[in-house]
PDB file of C-alpha atoms and ligand atoms in Angstrom:
ATOM      1  CA  MET A   1     -64.315 195.407 178.521  1.00 91.00           C
ATOM      2  CA  VAL A   2     -67.022 192.798 177.906  1.00 98.00           C
ATOM      3  CA  SER A   3     -65.684 189.555 176.410  1.00 99.00           C
ATOM      4  CA  THR A   4     -67.478 186.545 174.926  1.00 99.00           C
ATOM      5  CA  ALA A   5     -64.251 184.489 174.853  1.00 99.00           C
ATOM      6  CA  THR A   6     -64.442 180.909 176.081  1.00 99.00           C
ATOM      7  CA  LYS A   7     -62.549 177.636 176.487  1.00 98.00           C
ATOM      8  CA  ILE A   8     -63.383 174.043 175.608  1.00 99.00           C
ATOM      9  CA  GLY A   9     -60.837 171.617 177.028  1.00 98.00           C
ATOM     10  CA  SER A  10     -57.426 173.186 176.442  1.00 98.00           C
ATOM     11  CA  PHE A  11     -58.622 175.282 173.492  1.00 98.00           C
ATOM     12  CA  THR A  12     -59.425 178.971 173.718  1.00 98.00           C
ATOM     13  CA  PHE A  13     -61.881 180.777 171.464  1.00 98.00           C
ATOM     14  CA  ASP A  14     -62.240 184.555 170.998  1.00 98.00           C
ATOM     15  CA  ASN A  15     -66.008 184.135 170.722  1.00 99.00           C
ATOM     16  CA  CYS A  16     -68.399 181.524 172.155  1.00 99.00           C
ATOM     17  CA  LEU A  17     -70.646 181.530 169.043  1.00 99.00           C
ATOM     18  CA  MET A  18     -70.185 179.175 166.090  1.00 99.00           C
ATOM     19  CA  ASN A  19     -72.179 177.198 163.518  1.00 99.00           C
ATOM     20  CA  ALA A  20     -74.039 174.003 164.390  1.00 98.00           C
ATOM     21  CA  ALA A  21     -73.021 170.923 162.417  1.00 98.00           C
ATOM     22  CA  GLY A  22     -75.083 170.629 159.258  1.00 98.00           C
ATOM     23  CA  VAL A  23     -75.254 174.357 158.527  1.00 98.00           C
ATOM     24  CA  TYR A  24     -72.627 176.185 156.413  1.00 98.00           C
ATOM     25  CA  CYS A  25     -70.206 173.308 156.717  1.00 98.00           C
ATOM     26  CA  MET A  26     -70.580 170.910 153.789  1.00 98.00           C
ATOM     27  CA  THR A  27     -67.759 172.352 151.681  1.00 98.00           C
ATOM     28  CA  ARG A  28     -64.412 174.100 152.234  1.00 98.00           C
ATOM     29  CA  GLU A  29     -65.942 177.237 150.730  1.00 98.00           C
ATOM     30  CA  GLU A  30     -68.767 177.327 153.285  1.00 98.00           C
ATOM     31  CA  LEU A  31     -66.387 176.549 156.151  1.00 98.00           C
ATOM     32  CA  LEU A  32     -64.093 179.385 155.046  1.00 98.00           C
ATOM     33  CA  GLU A  33     -67.069 181.759 155.188  1.00 98.00           C
ATOM     34  CA  ILE A  34     -67.590 180.810 158.851  1.00 98.00           C
ATOM     35  CA  GLU A  35     -63.834 181.083 159.468  1.00 98.00           C
ATOM     36  CA  ALA A  36     -63.893 184.642 158.064  1.00 97.00           C
ATOM     37  CA  SER A  37     -66.968 185.635 160.113  1.00 98.00           C
ATOM     38  CA  ALA A  38     -67.200 186.747 163.754  1.00 98.00           C
ATOM     39  CA  ALA A  39     -67.750 183.092 164.802  1.00 98.00           C
ATOM     40  CA  GLY A  40     -65.225 181.721 167.300  1.00 98.00           C
ATOM     41  CA  SER A  41     -64.845 178.425 165.450  1.00 98.00           C
ATOM     42  CA  PHE A  42     -66.562 176.083 163.023  1.00 98.00           C
ATOM     43  CA  VAL A  43     -67.690 172.465 163.095  1.00 99.00           C
ATOM     44  CA  THR A  44     -67.688 170.433 159.896  1.00 99.00           C
ATOM     45  CA  LYS A  45     -70.629 168.517 158.455  1.00 98.00           C
ATOM     46  CA  THR A  46     -70.629 165.062 160.033  1.00 98.00           C
ATOM     47  CA  GLY A  47     -68.257 162.970 157.930  1.00 98.00           C
ATOM     48  CA  THR A  48     -68.809 159.272 157.247  1.00 98.00           C
ATOM     49  CA  LEU A  49     -66.287 156.691 155.998  1.00 98.00           C
ATOM     50  CA  ASN A  50     -67.386 157.207 152.384  1.00 98.00           C
ATOM     51  CA  ALA A  51     -68.935 160.257 150.741  1.00 98.00           C
ATOM     52  CA  ARG A  52     -72.764 160.180 150.633  1.00 98.00           C
ATOM     53  CA  PRO A  53     -75.270 162.008 148.402  1.00 98.00           C
ATOM     54  CA  GLY A  54     -77.903 161.996 151.177  1.00 97.00           C
ATOM     55  CA  ASN A  55     -81.686 161.815 150.793  1.00 97.00           C
ATOM     56  CA  PRO A  56     -83.698 163.060 147.784  1.00 98.00           C
ATOM     57  CA  GLU A  57     -84.668 166.766 147.617  1.00 98.00           C
ATOM     58  CA  PRO A  58     -86.494 168.739 148.837  1.00 98.00           C
ATOM     59  CA  ARG A  59     -84.926 167.647 152.131  1.00 98.00           C
ATOM     60  CA  TYR A  60     -84.811 170.944 154.094  1.00 98.00           C
ATOM     61  CA  ALA A  61     -87.521 173.566 154.613  1.00 98.00           C
ATOM     62  CA  ASP A  62     -87.677 176.796 156.578  1.00 98.00           C
ATOM     63  CA  THR A  63     -90.909 177.377 158.467  1.00 98.00           C
ATOM     64  CA  LEU A  64     -92.326 180.326 160.378  1.00 95.00           C
ATOM     65  CA  LEU A  65     -90.945 178.980 163.668  1.00 98.00           C
ATOM     66  CA  GLY A  66     -87.816 177.156 162.519  1.00 98.00           C
ATOM     67  CA  SER A  67     -86.942 174.357 160.141  1.00 98.00           C
ATOM     68  CA  ILE A  68     -87.420 170.715 159.253  1.00 98.00           C
ATOM     69  CA  ASN A  69     -84.759 168.557 157.598  1.00 98.00           C
ATOM     70  CA  SER A  70     -84.120 165.052 156.456  1.00 98.00           C
ATOM     71  CA  MET A  71     -80.787 165.587 154.744  1.00 98.00           C
ATOM     72  CA  GLY A  72     -79.711 161.965 155.269  1.00 97.00           C
ATOM     73  CA  LEU A  73     -76.087 162.664 156.152  1.00 97.00           C
ATOM     74  CA  PRO A  74     -74.877 164.020 152.804  1.00 98.00           C
ATOM     75  CA  ASN A  75     -71.127 164.669 153.080  1.00 98.00           C
ATOM     76  CA  HIS A  76     -67.813 164.467 151.225  1.00 98.00           C
ATOM     77  CA  GLY A  77     -66.443 161.669 153.412  1.00 98.00           C
ATOM     78  CA  TYR A  78     -64.502 162.180 156.659  1.00 99.00           C
ATOM     79  CA  GLN A  79     -61.120 162.425 154.890  1.00 99.00           C
ATOM     80  CA  TYR A  80     -62.204 165.609 153.069  1.00 99.00           C
ATOM     81  CA  TYR A  81     -62.959 167.342 156.380  1.00 99.00           C
ATOM     82  CA  LEU A  82     -59.964 165.829 158.207  1.00 98.00           C
ATOM     83  CA  ASP A  83     -57.615 167.065 155.455  1.00 98.00           C
ATOM     84  CA  PHE A  84     -59.159 170.553 155.610  1.00 98.00           C
ATOM     85  CA  VAL A  85     -58.966 171.076 159.376  1.00 98.00           C
ATOM     86  CA  THR A  86     -55.454 169.618 159.434  1.00 98.00           C
ATOM     87  CA  GLU A  87     -54.395 172.014 156.663  1.00 98.00           C
ATOM     88  CA  LEU A  88     -55.879 175.015 158.483  1.00 98.00           C
ATOM     89  CA  GLN A  89     -54.059 174.270 161.731  1.00 97.00           C
ATOM     90  CA  ASN A  90     -50.744 174.978 159.955  1.00 94.00           C
ATOM     91  CA  ASN A  91     -51.785 178.635 159.865  1.00 94.00           C
ATOM     92  CA  PRO A  92     -50.733 180.160 163.212  1.00 91.00           C
ATOM     93  CA  ASP A  93     -53.737 182.550 163.070  1.00 90.00           C
ATOM     94  CA  SER A  94     -56.234 179.719 162.605  1.00 94.00           C
ATOM     95  CA  LYS A  95     -59.034 179.265 165.129  1.00 97.00           C
ATOM     96  CA  PRO A  96     -59.306 175.817 166.750  1.00 98.00           C
ATOM     97  CA  HIS A  97     -61.979 173.681 165.053  1.00 98.00           C
ATOM     98  CA  PHE A  98     -64.380 170.805 165.591  1.00 99.00           C
ATOM     99  CA  LEU A  99     -64.386 167.780 163.277  1.00 99.00           C
ATOM    100  CA  SER A 100     -67.796 166.029 163.308  1.00 98.00           C
ATOM    101  CA  LEU A 101     -67.799 162.312 162.536  1.00 98.00           C
ATOM    102  CA  VAL A 102     -69.821 159.111 162.685  1.00 98.00           C
ATOM    103  CA  GLY A 103     -69.859 155.740 160.939  1.00 97.00           C
ATOM    104  CA  LEU A 104     -72.930 153.985 159.581  1.00 96.00           C
ATOM    105  CA  SER A 105     -71.979 151.047 161.828  1.00 96.00           C
ATOM    106  CA  GLN A 106     -69.892 150.682 164.965  1.00 97.00           C
ATOM    107  CA  ASP A 107     -67.074 149.202 162.870  1.00 98.00           C
ATOM    108  CA  GLU A 108     -67.125 152.219 160.566  1.00 98.00           C
ATOM    109  CA  THR A 109     -67.057 154.615 163.513  1.00 98.00           C
ATOM    110  CA  HIS A 110     -63.965 152.879 164.895  1.00 98.00           C
ATOM    111  CA  THR A 111     -62.277 152.828 161.484  1.00 98.00           C
ATOM    112  CA  ILE A 112     -62.802 156.608 161.179  1.00 98.00           C
ATOM    113  CA  LEU A 113     -61.715 157.431 164.736  1.00 98.00           C
ATOM    114  CA  LYS A 114     -58.589 155.271 164.421  1.00 99.00           C
ATOM    115  CA  ALA A 115     -57.656 157.186 161.265  1.00 99.00           C
ATOM    116  CA  VAL A 116     -58.198 160.508 163.069  1.00 99.00           C
ATOM    117  CA  GLU A 117     -56.144 159.262 166.016  1.00 99.00           C
ATOM    118  CA  ALA A 118     -53.280 158.371 163.644  1.00 98.00           C
ATOM    119  CA  SER A 119     -53.513 161.702 161.782  1.00 98.00           C
ATOM    120  CA  ASP A 120     -51.746 165.008 162.473  1.00 98.00           C
ATOM    121  CA  TYR A 121     -55.030 166.700 163.434  1.00 98.00           C
ATOM    122  CA  LYS A 122     -54.717 168.312 166.857  1.00 98.00           C
ATOM    123  CA  GLY A 123     -58.148 169.916 167.276  1.00 98.00           C
ATOM    124  CA  LEU A 124     -61.458 168.828 168.771  1.00 98.00           C
ATOM    125  CA  ILE A 125     -63.589 165.927 167.547  1.00 99.00           C
ATOM    126  CA  GLU A 126     -67.379 165.666 167.865  1.00 98.00           C
ATOM    127  CA  LEU A 127     -68.872 162.177 167.538  1.00 98.00           C
ATOM    128  CA  ASN A 128     -72.447 162.534 166.261  1.00 98.00           C
ATOM    129  CA  LEU A 129     -74.568 160.059 168.216  1.00 98.00           C
ATOM    130  CA  SER A 130     -77.836 161.659 167.162  1.00 96.00           C
ATOM    131  CA  CYS A 131     -78.494 161.726 163.416  1.00 92.00           C
ATOM    132  CA  PRO A 132     -82.276 161.281 163.109  1.00 87.00           C
ATOM    133  CA  ASN A 133     -82.519 160.942 159.346  1.00 91.00           C
ATOM    134  CA  VAL A 134     -80.842 157.817 157.989  1.00 88.00           C
ATOM    135  CA  PRO A 135     -83.663 155.352 157.174  1.00 86.00           C
ATOM    136  CA  GLY A 136     -83.247 152.154 159.201  1.00 87.00           C
ATOM    137  CA  LYS A 137     -80.585 153.629 161.538  1.00 85.00           C
ATOM    138  CA  PRO A 138     -81.950 154.719 164.933  1.00 88.00           C
ATOM    139  CA  GLN A 139     -80.361 157.578 166.837  1.00 94.00           C
ATOM    140  CA  ILE A 140     -77.492 155.889 168.701  1.00 96.00           C
ATOM    141  CA  ALA A 141     -77.744 157.957 171.874  1.00 97.00           C
ATOM    142  CA  TYR A 142     -81.321 156.791 172.552  1.00 97.00           C
ATOM    143  CA  ASP A 143     -79.794 153.331 173.128  1.00 96.00           C
ATOM    144  CA  PHE A 144     -77.695 153.681 176.307  1.00 97.00           C
ATOM    145  CA  GLU A 145     -76.202 150.170 176.058  1.00 97.00           C
ATOM    146  CA  THR A 146     -74.936 150.730 172.524  1.00 97.00           C
ATOM    147  CA  THR A 147     -73.684 154.211 173.463  1.00 97.00           C
ATOM    148  CA  GLU A 148     -71.705 152.810 176.380  1.00 98.00           C
ATOM    149  CA  ALA A 149     -70.323 149.965 174.241  1.00 97.00           C
ATOM    150  CA  ILE A 150     -69.139 152.402 171.542  1.00 98.00           C
ATOM    151  CA  LEU A 151     -67.490 154.792 174.012  1.00 98.00           C
ATOM    152  CA  THR A 152     -65.884 151.925 175.945  1.00 98.00           C
ATOM    153  CA  GLU A 153     -64.235 150.709 172.747  1.00 98.00           C
ATOM    154  CA  VAL A 154     -63.348 154.223 171.538  1.00 98.00           C
ATOM    155  CA  PHE A 155     -61.445 155.082 174.691  1.00 99.00           C
ATOM    156  CA  THR A 156     -59.262 151.961 174.391  1.00 99.00           C
ATOM    157  CA  TYR A 157     -57.433 153.668 171.490  1.00 99.00           C
ATOM    158  CA  PHE A 158     -58.571 157.301 171.242  1.00 99.00           C
ATOM    159  CA  THR A 159     -56.540 159.978 173.050  1.00 99.00           C
ATOM    160  CA  LYS A 160     -57.573 163.192 171.266  1.00 99.00           C
ATOM    161  CA  PRO A 161     -60.136 165.636 172.741  1.00 99.00           C
ATOM    162  CA  LEU A 162     -63.536 164.072 172.028  1.00 99.00           C
ATOM    163  CA  GLY A 163     -67.106 165.153 172.644  1.00 99.00           C
ATOM    164  CA  VAL A 164     -70.507 163.763 171.664  1.00 98.00           C
ATOM    165  CA  LYS A 165     -73.479 165.369 169.920  1.00 98.00           C
ATOM    166  CA  LEU A 166     -76.644 164.319 171.695  1.00 98.00           C
ATOM    167  CA  PRO A 167     -80.285 164.131 170.745  1.00 98.00           C
ATOM    168  CA  PRO A 168     -82.772 165.790 173.085  1.00 98.00           C
ATOM    169  CA  TYR A 169     -83.950 163.686 176.017  1.00 98.00           C
ATOM    170  CA  PHE A 170     -87.416 164.257 177.416  1.00 98.00           C
ATOM    171  CA  ASP A 171     -87.537 162.431 180.730  1.00 98.00           C
ATOM    172  CA  ILE A 172     -85.700 163.094 183.984  1.00 98.00           C
ATOM    173  CA  VAL A 173     -84.843 159.398 184.287  1.00 98.00           C
ATOM    174  CA  HIS A 174     -83.246 159.531 180.847  1.00 98.00           C
ATOM    175  CA  PHE A 175     -81.159 162.566 181.855  1.00 98.00           C
ATOM    176  CA  ASP A 176     -79.972 160.541 184.870  1.00 98.00           C
ATOM    177  CA  GLN A 177     -79.211 157.423 182.834  1.00 98.00           C
ATOM    178  CA  ALA A 178     -77.483 159.277 179.993  1.00 98.00           C
ATOM    179  CA  ALA A 179     -75.350 161.354 182.376  1.00 98.00           C
ATOM    180  CA  ALA A 180     -74.346 158.200 184.284  1.00 98.00           C
ATOM    181  CA  VAL A 181     -73.038 156.721 181.011  1.00 98.00           C
ATOM    182  CA  PHE A 182     -71.163 159.869 179.917  1.00 98.00           C
ATOM    183  CA  ASN A 183     -69.625 160.324 183.369  1.00 99.00           C
ATOM    184  CA  LYS A 184     -67.770 157.005 182.904  1.00 99.00           C
ATOM    185  CA  PHE A 185     -65.639 158.468 180.110  1.00 99.00           C
ATOM    186  CA  PRO A 186     -62.995 161.200 179.697  1.00 99.00           C
ATOM    187  CA  LEU A 187     -65.195 163.216 177.332  1.00 99.00           C
ATOM    188  CA  THR A 188     -64.180 166.822 176.723  1.00 99.00           C
ATOM    189  CA  PHE A 189     -67.749 167.985 176.044  1.00 99.00           C
ATOM    190  CA  VAL A 190     -71.315 167.022 175.268  1.00 99.00           C
ATOM    191  CA  ASN A 191     -73.276 169.065 172.737  1.00 98.00           C
ATOM    192  CA  CYS A 192     -77.014 169.460 173.490  1.00 98.00           C
ATOM    193  CA  ILE A 193     -79.074 169.264 171.277  1.00 98.00           C
ATOM    194  CA  ASN A 194     -79.334 167.871 167.775  1.00 98.00           C
ATOM    195  CA  SER A 195     -82.679 168.484 166.067  1.00 98.00           C
ATOM    196  CA  ILE A 196     -85.833 167.055 167.662  1.00 98.00           C
ATOM    197  CA  GLY A 197     -86.142 163.935 165.543  1.00 97.00           C
ATOM    198  CA  ASN A 198     -88.996 162.926 163.308  1.00 97.00           C
ATOM    199  CA  GLY A 199     -91.380 165.844 163.445  1.00 98.00           C
ATOM    200  CA  LEU A 200     -93.871 166.518 160.670  1.00 98.00           C
ATOM    201  CA  VAL A 201     -94.677 169.913 159.134  1.00 98.00           C
ATOM    202  CA  ILE A 202     -97.635 170.246 156.750  1.00 98.00           C
ATOM    203  CA  GLU A 203     -98.669 173.059 154.403  1.00 98.00           C
ATOM    204  CA  ASP A 204    -102.229 172.948 153.063  1.00 98.00           C
ATOM    205  CA  GLU A 205    -102.601 169.155 152.743  1.00 98.00           C
ATOM    206  CA  THR A 206     -99.008 168.205 151.964  1.00 98.00           C
ATOM    207  CA  VAL A 207     -95.751 167.560 153.796  1.00 98.00           C
ATOM    208  CA  LEU A 208     -92.825 169.974 153.214  1.00 98.00           C
ATOM    209  CA  ILE A 209     -89.982 167.557 152.509  1.00 98.00           C
ATOM    210  CA  LYS A 210     -89.704 164.430 150.350  1.00 98.00           C
ATOM    211  CA  PRO A 211     -87.738 161.823 152.374  1.00 98.00           C
ATOM    212  CA  LYS A 212     -89.545 159.612 154.900  1.00 97.00           C
ATOM    213  CA  ASN A 213     -92.980 160.938 153.778  1.00 98.00           C
ATOM    214  CA  GLY A 214     -92.175 164.309 155.318  1.00 98.00           C
ATOM    215  CA  PHE A 215     -90.763 163.247 158.715  1.00 98.00           C
ATOM    216  CA  GLY A 216     -87.657 165.183 159.714  1.00 98.00           C
ATOM    217  CA  GLY A 217     -85.553 166.809 162.421  1.00 98.00           C
ATOM    218  CA  ILE A 218     -87.002 170.019 163.856  1.00 98.00           C
ATOM    219  CA  GLY A 219     -84.862 173.079 164.637  1.00 98.00           C
ATOM    220  CA  GLY A 220     -85.346 176.756 165.445  1.00 99.00           C
ATOM    221  CA  ASP A 221     -87.818 178.417 167.821  1.00 99.00           C
ATOM    222  CA  TYR A 222     -89.697 175.140 168.401  1.00 98.00           C
ATOM    223  CA  VAL A 223     -86.715 173.540 170.129  1.00 99.00           C
ATOM    224  CA  LYS A 224     -85.280 176.233 172.431  1.00 99.00           C
ATOM    225  CA  PRO A 225     -87.036 175.134 175.664  1.00 99.00           C
ATOM    226  CA  THR A 226     -86.005 171.521 175.027  1.00 99.00           C
ATOM    227  CA  ALA A 227     -82.434 172.595 174.260  1.00 99.00           C
ATOM    228  CA  LEU A 228     -82.171 174.734 177.405  1.00 99.00           C
ATOM    229  CA  ALA A 229     -83.556 171.890 179.532  1.00 99.00           C
ATOM    230  CA  ASN A 230     -80.986 169.457 178.108  1.00 99.00           C
ATOM    231  CA  VAL A 231     -78.094 171.902 178.573  1.00 99.00           C
ATOM    232  CA  HIS A 232     -79.071 172.534 182.175  1.00 99.00           C
ATOM    233  CA  ALA A 233     -79.887 168.900 182.991  1.00 99.00           C
ATOM    234  CA  PHE A 234     -76.425 167.820 181.843  1.00 99.00           C
ATOM    235  CA  TYR A 235     -74.754 170.816 183.494  1.00 99.00           C
ATOM    236  CA  GLN A 236     -76.276 169.647 186.786  1.00 98.00           C
ATOM    237  CA  ARG A 237     -75.302 166.001 186.297  1.00 99.00           C
ATOM    238  CA  LEU A 238     -71.968 165.772 184.469  1.00 99.00           C
ATOM    239  CA  ASN A 239     -68.505 165.792 186.012  1.00 98.00           C
ATOM    240  CA  PRO A 240     -67.220 169.389 185.853  1.00 98.00           C
ATOM    241  CA  SER A 241     -64.457 168.215 183.501  1.00 98.00           C
ATOM    242  CA  ILE A 242     -67.117 167.556 180.821  1.00 99.00           C
ATOM    243  CA  GLN A 243     -68.183 170.885 179.339  1.00 99.00           C
ATOM    244  CA  ILE A 244     -71.485 171.637 177.629  1.00 98.00           C
ATOM    245  CA  ILE A 245     -72.021 173.090 174.170  1.00 99.00           C
ATOM    246  CA  GLY A 246     -75.519 174.567 173.825  1.00 99.00           C
ATOM    247  CA  THR A 247     -77.342 174.255 170.515  1.00 99.00           C
ATOM    248  CA  GLY A 248     -80.992 174.847 169.689  1.00 99.00           C
ATOM    249  CA  GLY A 249     -83.218 177.822 168.992  1.00 99.00           C
ATOM    250  CA  VAL A 250     -80.535 180.518 169.084  1.00 99.00           C
ATOM    251  CA  LYS A 251     -81.379 183.529 166.923  1.00 98.00           C
ATOM    252  CA  THR A 252     -80.753 186.448 169.305  1.00 99.00           C
ATOM    253  CA  GLY A 253     -78.214 187.478 171.923  1.00 99.00           C
ATOM    254  CA  ARG A 254     -80.871 186.747 174.547  1.00 99.00           C
ATOM    255  CA  ASP A 255     -81.115 183.110 173.336  1.00 99.00           C
ATOM    256  CA  ALA A 256     -77.324 182.709 173.596  1.00 99.00           C
ATOM    257  CA  PHE A 257     -77.387 184.329 177.053  1.00 99.00           C
ATOM    258  CA  GLU A 258     -79.984 181.783 178.194  1.00 99.00           C
ATOM    259  CA  HIS A 259     -77.909 178.842 176.940  1.00 99.00           C
ATOM    260  CA  ILE A 260     -74.896 180.135 178.894  1.00 99.00           C
ATOM    261  CA  LEU A 261     -77.031 180.767 181.980  1.00 99.00           C
ATOM    262  CA  CYS A 262     -78.086 177.095 181.737  1.00 99.00           C
ATOM    263  CA  GLY A 263     -74.418 176.055 181.672  1.00 99.00           C
ATOM    264  CA  ALA A 264     -73.182 176.215 178.084  1.00 99.00           C
ATOM    265  CA  SER A 265     -69.507 177.066 177.461  1.00 99.00           C
ATOM    266  CA  MET A 266     -70.002 177.482 173.716  1.00 99.00           C
ATOM    267  CA  VAL A 267     -73.197 178.180 171.758  1.00 99.00           C
ATOM    268  CA  GLN A 268     -73.983 176.910 168.275  1.00 99.00           C
ATOM    269  CA  ILE A 269     -76.375 178.365 165.704  1.00 99.00           C
ATOM    270  CA  GLY A 270     -78.123 176.172 163.141  1.00 98.00           C
ATOM    271  CA  THR A 271     -81.489 177.173 161.660  1.00 98.00           C
ATOM    272  CA  ALA A 272     -80.987 180.928 162.171  1.00 98.00           C
ATOM    273  CA  LEU A 273     -77.556 180.745 160.484  1.00 98.00           C
ATOM    274  CA  HIS A 274     -79.155 178.963 157.543  1.00 98.00           C
ATOM    275  CA  GLN A 275     -81.793 181.696 157.322  1.00 98.00           C
ATOM    276  CA  GLU A 276     -79.576 184.748 157.921  1.00 98.00           C
ATOM    277  CA  GLY A 277     -76.077 183.776 156.761  1.00 98.00           C
ATOM    278  CA  PRO A 278     -72.698 184.206 158.525  1.00 98.00           C
ATOM    279  CA  ALA A 279     -73.286 187.915 159.289  1.00 98.00           C
ATOM    280  CA  ILE A 280     -75.535 186.587 162.085  1.00 99.00           C
ATOM    281  CA  PHE A 281     -72.448 186.024 164.280  1.00 99.00           C
ATOM    282  CA  GLU A 282     -71.683 189.726 164.450  1.00 99.00           C
ATOM    283  CA  ARG A 283     -75.289 190.612 165.269  1.00 99.00           C
ATOM    284  CA  ILE A 284     -75.743 188.004 168.002  1.00 99.00           C
ATOM    285  CA  THR A 285     -72.316 188.753 169.495  1.00 99.00           C
ATOM    286  CA  SER A 286     -73.152 192.435 169.867  1.00 98.00           C
ATOM    287  CA  GLU A 287     -76.605 191.618 171.275  1.00 99.00           C
ATOM    288  CA  LEU A 288     -75.043 189.240 173.814  1.00 99.00           C
ATOM    289  CA  LYS A 289     -72.407 191.818 174.763  1.00 99.00           C
ATOM    290  CA  ALA A 290     -75.117 194.468 175.257  1.00 98.00           C
ATOM    291  CA  ILE A 291     -76.991 192.171 177.679  1.00 99.00           C
ATOM    292  CA  MET A 292     -73.763 191.414 179.576  1.00 99.00           C
ATOM    293  CA  GLN A 293     -72.898 195.113 179.761  1.00 98.00           C
ATOM    294  CA  GLU A 294     -76.339 196.011 181.086  1.00 98.00           C
ATOM    295  CA  LYS A 295     -76.072 193.326 183.786  1.00 98.00           C
ATOM    296  CA  GLY A 296     -72.492 194.180 184.702  1.00 98.00           C
ATOM    297  CA  TYR A 297     -71.000 190.907 183.487  1.00 99.00           C
ATOM    298  CA  GLU A 298     -67.527 191.060 181.921  1.00 98.00           C
ATOM    299  CA  THR A 299     -66.970 187.395 181.095  1.00 99.00           C
ATOM    300  CA  LEU A 300     -69.108 184.313 180.496  1.00 99.00           C
ATOM    301  CA  GLU A 301     -67.837 182.861 183.800  1.00 98.00           C
ATOM    302  CA  ASP A 302     -69.689 185.682 185.601  1.00 99.00           C
ATOM    303  CA  PHE A 303     -73.051 184.065 184.767  1.00 99.00           C
ATOM    304  CA  ARG A 304     -72.447 180.601 183.291  1.00 98.00           C
ATOM    305  CA  GLY A 305     -74.711 178.032 184.969  1.00 98.00           C
ATOM    306  CA  LYS A 306     -76.057 180.618 187.399  1.00 98.00           C
ATOM    307  CA  LEU A 307     -79.706 180.077 186.520  1.00 98.00           C
ATOM    308  CA  ASN A 308     -82.046 181.189 189.325  1.00 98.00           C
ATOM    309  CA  TYR A 309     -84.801 178.945 190.645  1.00 98.00           C
ATOM    310  CA  LEU A 310     -87.969 180.047 192.399  1.00 98.00           C
ATOM    311  CA  ALA A 311     -87.832 179.628 196.179  1.00 95.00           C
TER     312      ALA A 311
HETATM  313  O1  RRO B 401     -77.783 164.942 157.717  1.00 78.41           O
HETATM  314  C1  RRO B 401     -78.816 164.946 158.412  1.00 78.41           C
HETATM  315  O2  RRO B 401     -79.929 164.560 157.979  1.00 78.41           O
HETATM  316  C2  RRO B 401     -78.794 165.382 159.809  1.00 78.41           C
HETATM  317  C3  RRO B 401     -77.842 164.973 160.729  1.00 78.41           C
HETATM  318 BR1  RRO B 401     -76.376 163.927 160.253  1.00 78.41          BR
HETATM  319  C4  RRO B 401     -77.962 165.372 162.076  1.00 78.41           C
HETATM  320  O3  RRO B 401     -77.141 165.042 162.958  1.00 78.41           O
HETATM  321  N1  RRO B 401     -79.018 166.154 162.417  1.00 78.41           N
HETATM  322  C5  RRO B 401     -79.951 166.542 161.525  1.00 78.41           C
HETATM  323  O4  RRO B 401     -80.909 167.242 161.885  1.00 78.41           O
HETATM  324  N2  RRO B 401     -79.812 166.159 160.209  1.00 78.41           N
END
C-alpha cells in the first residue's frame, strides 16, 4: 500500500499535501473547504494583531505561468484564526493545523506570540518572515540580524512548536548564513518558499495589479526551480531536527515528488490551488501515489532527500 502520510514535529498527517498560506485560508468557510478536502492539513492566512483590509484591488492576477499578488496582508486579525484552530482541535477527528502569524513590528509579533503561548492552542505555528507586499516593510528574513534578534527573543518565552516561512534566497552564501541563524534555534520546521518578491507582469502596455505600480510576489511555474533549490539547500544545511516544508510551483504529482526528493516533509500548494480549487488535492495525491507505485516506493521516507547528483 502506497502512503503519502507524513510527520512534522510530533504531529502526524494522513497526507503530505496542504494549502499554502494566502490561498483558501482567509475565512472559516474557506478553511473548512480545505479541511473537508483530501489535504492533510491547512494553514491559516497570516494573522496580524489587528484585522487589515489589505491593498487596493485588483491585487491578485493569474498569468499563463503562475500568478502575481500584492494582497498587502489582508486578514481578520490573529484572534479570529487562533479561535478557529483552537475550536477545531476539540473535535477528536480534526487534522492538526498550522496557524500563520506575524506582527507589523517586532513588538506586535511578540504580543501575538505571547497570546498564542498563553492560549489553549496545541497545534503548529508558522511565523511569516517573508511577506513581500506591505509598503515600507521589508521582508524580515532578508535581514539576518533582525531575524536572529526576533527568534532570540521569541524563544525566551515561546514553547509551542514553531516554524518560519522563508523568502527565496538566491546566493549560496545566503543559504549558509540563513541556515547558520536557524540552526541556533529549536525550530520545528522552515517553509521554503514564499513568493518571489517584487516581480512585474505586464499585459499590452499596462501592469496587472494596482498596488505598488504593479510590483508583486510571483508564484506558480516561474518559481519551482527556485523553490526546489531552497528546499534542498536547507535540507543539506539544517539540523535534522528542523524539518522542511516545500512550497512553490506545485501543480502536479511530479512537482510534489520533486519537492520531497529535495527534502520536503510536507508540500504546500498555492497558485494552482487558487486556479483549480480544493479538488486539486485528490488529483495531485493520486498522481504522486502513481509515481511512487511505479518506482516501488511505499512511503515518503523511501525517497525523501534522496536527490541524485551527477558524478
Ligand atoms: O498578503 C500578502 O500580500 C502576501 C503575504 Br502576507 C505573503 O506572505 N506572501 C505573499 O505573496 N503575499
